[in-house]
Amino acid sequence: MSFGDPNNPYGQQPGQPPQGQPQGQPGYGYPQQAPQGVPQQGYGYPQAPPLQGGGYGYPGGPVEMPGGVKAARIMLFVLGGLQAIGALVMVLGGAWLSDELSKSGAYGESSQDAVNIGIGIFVVFGILTLGIALWAILTGAKFSSGGNGIRISAIVYGSVVTLFSVISLFSANIFALVSIAMGVLIIVFCARQDGAAWFQRPRH
């Protein structure tokens, strides 16, 4: 009796499962045949979906600026605008005050020198504040096209704002709480994973 003899009614017929194996189920060690119209899957593993660009963790990177990064950008513009206004007020106010004191002649020569030094320091701080304001505005403007260096610049700016705001808070300046909150949020949003993915995305 031949095992594969087609004339033997008791032998295994071609195309049938081995004896003892239920019909319709694949034998052990054999991949299951996929139905017609369904792509053949790899043995023992489902077919992985193709990678899509534009998602976090994919090679393409995000194609749209994350919400946290957008919020950090807005806060950079707000803080930069407020600092620019404050800097202009300090510079122009210092220059105006110096001119008025010179015209009034209310101080003697020695007192006038001390006043001028104080006003000069006032103006210098105004110029420094204006520079910090431009730093924030230019950093925010580069969020769309800038790389990881812009992200680091924003984090450093947020750290500087937070530090000086805490110092200002000790002088009973309650408005420093707002800049502290914004500075901390800028750091958090830019340091998060989606923020890092945005600034480190490949550019073609």
C-alpha positions as a printed NumPy array, in Angstrom:
array([[  0.   ,   0.   ,   0.   ],
       [  1.471,   3.304,  -1.044],
       [  0.867,   6.369,   1.185],
       [  0.354,   8.644,  -1.742],
       [ -1.388,   6.203,  -4.055],
       [ -4.423,   7.967,  -5.497],
       [ -6.111,   4.603,  -6.193],
       [ -5.949,   3.568,  -2.564],
       [ -9.211,   4.618,  -0.84 ],
       [ -7.507,   4.399,   2.586],
       [ -4.45 ,   6.418,   1.701],
       [ -4.072,  10.163,   2.099],
       [ -5.454,  11.974,  -0.917],
       [ -3.534,  14.913,  -2.393],
       [ -4.556,  18.254,  -0.942],
       [ -6.011,  16.715,   2.253],
       [ -4.591,  17.333,   5.747],
       [ -2.672,  14.543,   7.473],
       [ -4.646,  11.895,   9.302],
       [ -5.85 ,  13.098,  12.666],
       [ -5.713,  16.754,  11.629],
       [ -9.159,  18.478,  11.39 ],
       [-10.023,  19.452,   7.882],
       [ -9.899,  23.195,   7.163],
       [ -7.074,  23.855,   9.641],
       [ -3.424,  24.198,   8.605],
       [ -1.005,  21.573,   9.732],
       [  1.578,  22.321,  12.402],
       [  4.52 ,  24.184,  10.998],
       [  2.684,  25.406,   7.926],
       [  1.563,  29.028,   7.48 ],
       [ -2.126,  29.594,   7.051],
       [ -3.152,  30.444,   3.526],
       [ -4.616,  33.936,   3.315],
       [ -8.056,  34.342,   1.699],
       [ -8.239,  35.638,  -1.816],
       [ -7.742,  39.418,  -2.   ],
       [ -5.882,  39.635,   1.347],
       [ -2.112,  40.194,   1.178],
       [ -0.026,  37.247,   2.35 ],
       [  1.198,  37.868,   5.9  ],
       [  4.656,  36.951,   7.103],
       [  4.954,  33.66 ,   8.957],
       [  3.938,  34.127,  12.568],
       [  3.817,  37.942,  12.354],
       [  1.14 ,  40.353,  11.125],
       [  2.123,  42.657,   8.334],
       [  3.249,  46.025,   9.752],
       [  1.583,  49.144,   8.339],
       [  3.793,  51.369,   6.212],
       [  5.485,  54.262,   7.982],
       [  3.788,  57.568,   7.472],
       [  5.612,  60.853,   7.604],
       [  4.261,  63.56 ,   9.818],
       [  3.74 ,  61.699,  13.084],
       [  5.873,  61.838,  16.204],
       [  8.372,  59.031,  16.239],
       [  8.298,  58.569,  12.471],
       [ 11.21 ,  59.567,  10.264],
       [  9.223,  62.365,   8.642],
       [  8.629,  64.177,  11.928],
       [  5.592,  66.362,  12.684],
       [  4.27 ,  68.415,   9.797],
       [  2.301,  70.825,  11.994],
       [  3.595,  72.833,  14.926],
       [  2.405,  71.219,  18.193],
       [  0.011,  73.168,  20.382],
       [  2.513,  73.548,  23.211],
       [  5.12 ,  74.981,  20.855],
       [  2.541,  77.421,  19.479],
       [  1.711,  78.516,  23.025],
       [  5.404,  79.011,  23.844],
       [  5.786,  81.102,  20.702],
       [  2.872,  83.348,  21.666],
       [  4.299,  83.81 ,  25.165],
       [  7.669,  84.774,  23.681],
       [  5.978,  87.467,  21.615],
       [  3.946,  88.703,  24.598],
       [  6.938,  88.866,  26.949],
       [  9.135,  90.395,  24.251],
       [  6.521,  93.051,  23.462],
       [  6.038,  93.984,  27.113],
       [  9.788,  94.151,  27.678],
       [ 10.239,  96.321,  24.584],
       [  7.601,  98.758,  25.837],
       [  9.17 ,  98.846,  29.287],
       [ 12.635,  99.387,  27.805],
       [ 11.471, 102.318,  25.682],
       [  9.751, 103.862,  28.69 ],
       [ 12.959, 103.575,  30.736],
       [ 15.191, 105.027,  28.018],
       [ 12.887, 107.881,  27.05 ],
       [ 11.895, 108.576,  30.667],
       [ 15.523, 108.684,  31.762],
       [ 16.463, 111.057,  28.962],
       [ 13.455, 113.299,  29.671],
       [ 14.158, 113.359,  33.421],
       [ 17.805, 114.262,  32.855],
       [ 16.816, 117.119,  30.555],
       [ 14.23 , 118.466,  32.994],
       [ 16.63 , 118.405,  35.932],
       [ 19.266, 120.197,  33.896],
       [ 16.816, 122.955,  32.955],
       [ 15.479, 123.443,  36.489],
       [ 18.895, 123.833,  38.118],
       [ 17.447, 122.434,  41.343],
       [ 20.657, 120.594,  42.171],
       [ 24.176, 121.792,  42.738],
       [ 27.037, 120.701,  40.542],
       [ 27.963, 117.692,  42.699],
       [ 24.336, 116.599,  43.107],
       [ 23.748, 116.96 ,  39.383],
       [ 26.6  , 114.574,  38.647],
       [ 25.095, 111.946,  40.951],
       [ 21.693, 112.375,  39.331],
       [ 23.205, 111.999,  35.871],
       [ 24.96 , 108.787,  36.909],
       [ 21.7  , 107.384,  38.273],
       [ 19.823, 108.328,  35.108],
       [ 22.611, 106.838,  32.986],
       [ 22.287, 103.524,  34.82 ],
       [ 18.533, 103.726,  34.285],
       [ 19.04 , 104.176,  30.546],
       [ 21.578, 101.34 ,  30.345],
       [ 19.13 ,  98.958,  31.994],
       [ 16.532, 100.071,  29.487],
       [ 18.838,  99.249,  26.601],
       [ 19.641,  95.828,  28.074],
       [ 15.93 ,  95.137,  28.515],
       [ 15.335,  96.112,  24.899],
       [ 18.004,  93.626,  23.825],
       [ 16.315,  90.852,  25.822],
       [ 12.995,  91.792,  24.248],
       [ 14.478,  91.487,  20.757],
       [ 15.928,  88.12 ,  21.775],
       [ 12.452,  86.839,  22.638],
       [ 10.788,  88.245,  19.515],
       [ 13.435,  86.964,  17.105],
       [ 13.433,  83.528,  18.755],
       [  9.654,  83.287,  18.446],
       [  9.81 ,  84.385,  14.808],
       [ 12.157,  81.457,  14.027],
       [  9.9  ,  78.761,  15.497],
       [  8.551,  77.804,  12.069],
       [ 11.895,  77.247,  10.359],
       [ 14.493,  77.122,  13.132],
       [ 16.248,  74.002,  14.331],
       [ 17.284,  72.728,  17.728],
       [ 19.318,  75.888,  18.387],
       [ 16.102,  77.947,  18.428],
       [ 14.602,  75.506,  20.924],
       [ 17.647,  75.878,  23.185],
       [ 17.476,  79.67 ,  22.808],
       [ 13.837,  79.653,  23.945],
       [ 14.632,  77.443,  26.95 ],
       [ 17.53 ,  79.705,  27.985],
       [ 15.342,  82.793,  27.574],
       [ 12.619,  81.232,  29.713],
       [ 15.206,  80.444,  32.385],
       [ 16.55 ,  84.026,  32.374],
       [ 13.051,  85.514,  32.587],
       [ 12.119,  83.172,  35.43 ],
       [ 15.277,  84.004,  37.387],
       [ 14.929,  87.786,  37.115],
       [ 11.195,  87.571,  37.797],
       [ 11.838,  85.685,  41.035],
       [ 14.355,  88.376,  42.046],
       [ 11.819,  91.055,  41.163],
       [  9.191,  89.257,  43.211],
       [ 11.238,  89.856,  46.371],
       [ 10.742,  93.587,  45.821],
       [  6.946,  93.118,  46.166],
       [  6.38 ,  93.235,  42.399],
       [  3.295,  91.032,  42.092],
       [  3.322,  91.367,  38.295],
       [  6.455,  89.214,  38.307],
       [  4.201,  86.215,  38.956],
       [  2.908,  86.482,  35.391],
       [  6.382,  86.459,  33.862],
       [  7.411,  83.594,  36.161],
       [  4.478,  81.501,  34.939],
       [  5.207,  82.312,  31.289],
       [  8.911,  81.616,  31.669],
       [  8.281,  78.208,  33.24 ],
       [  5.718,  77.291,  30.569],
       [  8.12 ,  78.235,  27.765],
       [ 10.723,  75.906,  29.271],
       [  8.228,  73.045,  29.711],
       [  6.655,  73.309,  26.247],
       [  9.99 ,  73.484,  24.449],
       [ 11.551,  70.688,  26.51 ],
       [  8.7  ,  68.215,  25.989],
       [  8.987,  65.347,  23.527],
       [  6.673,  66.877,  20.926],
       [  8.58 ,  70.16 ,  21.14 ],
       [ 11.894,  68.395,  20.62 ],
       [ 10.405,  66.438,  17.685],
       [  9.282,  69.682,  16.041],
       [ 12.642,  71.427,  16.224],
       [ 14.629,  68.29 ,  15.348],
       [ 12.485,  67.289,  12.369],
       [ 14.331,  66.725,   9.088],
       [ 14.253,  69.604,   6.624],
       [ 14.418,  68.974,   2.907]])
